[in-house]
Amino acid sequence: MPIDPSTPRAQARVERIAEIKGAARRQLVEVGSDGLSLRAVARELGVVSSAVYRYFASRDELLTALIIDGYDAVGSAAEDAVAASVGRPTDERWRAVARAVRMWAVANPHDYALIYGSPVPGYQAPADTVSPALRAPLAAMAVVRDGVEAGDVEVTPASPVPRPVHADLTRIRAGIGFDLSDEVLARSLAAWTGLLGHISYVLFGHLRNGITDEDAFFEHQLARSTADLLGR
C-alpha cells in the first residue's frame, strides 16, 4: 500500500532520506564518488547499516538519487534564468542561463563533479537520470529556439555538415523536440559543451596560476561563444 505523504511516518521517511543524502554528500567531499559506501554513511549517522539499506538498496541506488538531485538543481537554475529573461534579447538570455549554471557549479562543486565530472567506476546510470539530465540543456535550447523565431540567430549554414554528423543531429533533434536546423543545433551544442568545458577546466584547477580573474575570463569567453552561437 502507498504511504500517505502527509502522515508522520511519511514525513519521517523524507527526513531520514534527506539525512542519508546529506551524509553521502559529505562523503563525496571527503572520499569522492568512487569511495562512497552505505556503511560509511551509516557510521556517520550513528546507525547500523541495515537502517540505511532500508532506504537505499545499494551504493548505486544512492548515487543515482544524488545524481538526479544534482541534475534537478542545475536544471532548476537554468529554467529560472530562462523564465526571468523572457522578452530580453537572445544574447542576454543565453548569457543569463550560462551565468546561472556557472553560479550553481561554483556553489556546488562536488555535485557538479558528480554529474559532469569523470564517470564513477563500476556505476551505470539508469534511465531515471535521463530526463533530469536534459533539464538544463533543454532550457538553454529553448532560448535558441526563441532566438531563431525572433530573428536574432543567423540560420544560414556556414559550412556543409558531414553526413554522419547530420545523422547524429537528426537523432538529437528528434530527442529534444526542438526543430532547429543542423547549423543552429551544431552551434548550440558547441556553445553548451563549451560552457561546461570552461566551468570544468576552471573548477577543477586546470587554469590555476594562469588565470587570475576567473570572473573576467568567464565573461570574456562567454561573450565570444555567444556571438558564435548567434552567428555574428
Short mmCIF file of N, CA, C and O in Angstrom, two decimals, residues 27 49 60 62 65 68 102 113 121 131 138 142 147 156 163 173 176 181 196 199 206 219 228:
data_model
loop_
_atom_site.label_atom_id
_atom_site.label_comp_id
_atom_site.label_asym_id
_atom_site.label_seq_id
_atom_site.Cartn_x
_atom_site.Cartn_y
_atom_site.Cartn_z
N GLN A 27 30.39 12.64 2.31
CA GLN A 27 31.33 11.60 1.90
C GLN A 27 31.95 11.92 0.54
O GLN A 27 33.13 11.67 0.30
N SER A 49 24.07 -0.44 9.49
CA SER A 49 23.99 -0.40 8.03
C SER A 49 22.59 -0.71 7.51
O SER A 49 22.13 -0.11 6.52
N ASP A 60 24.89 2.19 -5.59
CA ASP A 60 24.50 2.75 -6.88
C ASP A 60 23.13 3.41 -6.82
O ASP A 60 22.89 4.43 -7.47
N LEU A 62 21.89 4.90 -4.20
CA LEU A 62 22.12 6.17 -3.52
C LEU A 62 22.79 7.17 -4.46
O LEU A 62 22.41 8.34 -4.50
N ALA A 65 20.27 8.64 -6.77
CA ALA A 65 19.45 9.67 -6.12
C ALA A 65 20.21 10.99 -6.05
O ALA A 65 19.64 12.07 -6.30
N ILE A 68 20.43 12.49 -9.64
CA ILE A 68 19.15 13.10 -10.03
C ILE A 68 18.95 14.43 -9.32
O ILE A 68 18.53 15.42 -9.94
N ARG A 102 26.89 28.37 -14.20
CA ARG A 102 28.22 28.53 -13.57
C ARG A 102 28.08 28.85 -12.08
O ARG A 102 28.82 28.30 -11.24
N ALA A 113 30.80 18.00 -9.98
CA ALA A 113 31.75 16.95 -10.34
C ALA A 113 31.06 15.60 -10.48
O ALA A 113 31.43 14.79 -11.34
N PRO A 121 33.63 4.74 -11.41
CA PRO A 121 33.99 3.37 -11.79
C PRO A 121 32.94 2.35 -11.34
O PRO A 121 32.50 2.35 -10.20
N SER A 131 15.88 12.14 -18.01
CA SER A 131 15.03 13.35 -18.01
C SER A 131 15.62 14.47 -17.15
O SER A 131 15.67 15.62 -17.58
N LEU A 138 17.97 21.57 -22.21
CA LEU A 138 16.71 21.91 -22.89
C LEU A 138 16.30 23.34 -22.60
O LEU A 138 15.74 24.03 -23.47
N ALA A 142 15.84 26.13 -25.50
CA ALA A 142 14.61 26.91 -25.64
C ALA A 142 14.94 28.38 -25.94
O ALA A 142 14.23 29.04 -26.70
N GLY A 147 15.17 32.54 -30.03
CA GLY A 147 16.00 33.47 -30.77
C GLY A 147 15.87 33.31 -32.27
O GLY A 147 15.89 34.30 -33.02
N THR A 156 21.66 30.82 -41.68
CA THR A 156 22.32 30.43 -42.93
C THR A 156 23.50 29.52 -42.63
O THR A 156 24.35 29.86 -41.81
N ARG A 163 27.85 13.92 -43.41
CA ARG A 163 26.69 13.02 -43.32
C ARG A 163 26.55 12.36 -41.95
O ARG A 163 25.44 12.32 -41.40
N ARG A 173 17.80 16.04 -32.57
CA ARG A 173 16.66 16.92 -32.82
C ARG A 173 15.36 16.21 -32.47
O ARG A 173 14.47 16.78 -31.84
N ILE A 176 15.10 15.91 -28.51
CA ILE A 176 14.83 17.09 -27.70
C ILE A 176 13.54 17.80 -28.10
O ILE A 176 13.01 18.62 -27.35
N SER A 181 17.70 23.81 -37.12
CA SER A 181 18.45 23.32 -38.27
C SER A 181 19.78 22.73 -37.82
O SER A 181 20.24 22.97 -36.69
N LEU A 196 30.25 24.08 -20.38
CA LEU A 196 30.58 23.07 -19.37
C LEU A 196 32.09 22.81 -19.34
O LEU A 196 32.67 22.60 -18.27
N ILE A 199 33.67 25.70 -17.41
CA ILE A 199 33.41 25.56 -15.98
C ILE A 199 34.29 24.46 -15.39
O ILE A 199 34.91 24.64 -14.33
N HIS A 206 42.50 23.56 -13.57
CA HIS A 206 43.41 23.44 -14.70
C HIS A 206 43.98 24.78 -15.17
O HIS A 206 44.92 24.80 -15.97
N GLU A 219 33.45 35.95 -18.41
CA GLU A 219 32.63 36.88 -19.18
C GLU A 219 33.20 37.11 -20.58
O GLU A 219 32.46 37.22 -21.56
N ASP A 228 29.37 33.54 -31.41
CA ASP A 228 29.45 32.39 -32.32
C ASP A 228 28.11 31.67 -32.39
O ASP A 228 27.69 31.24 -33.48
#
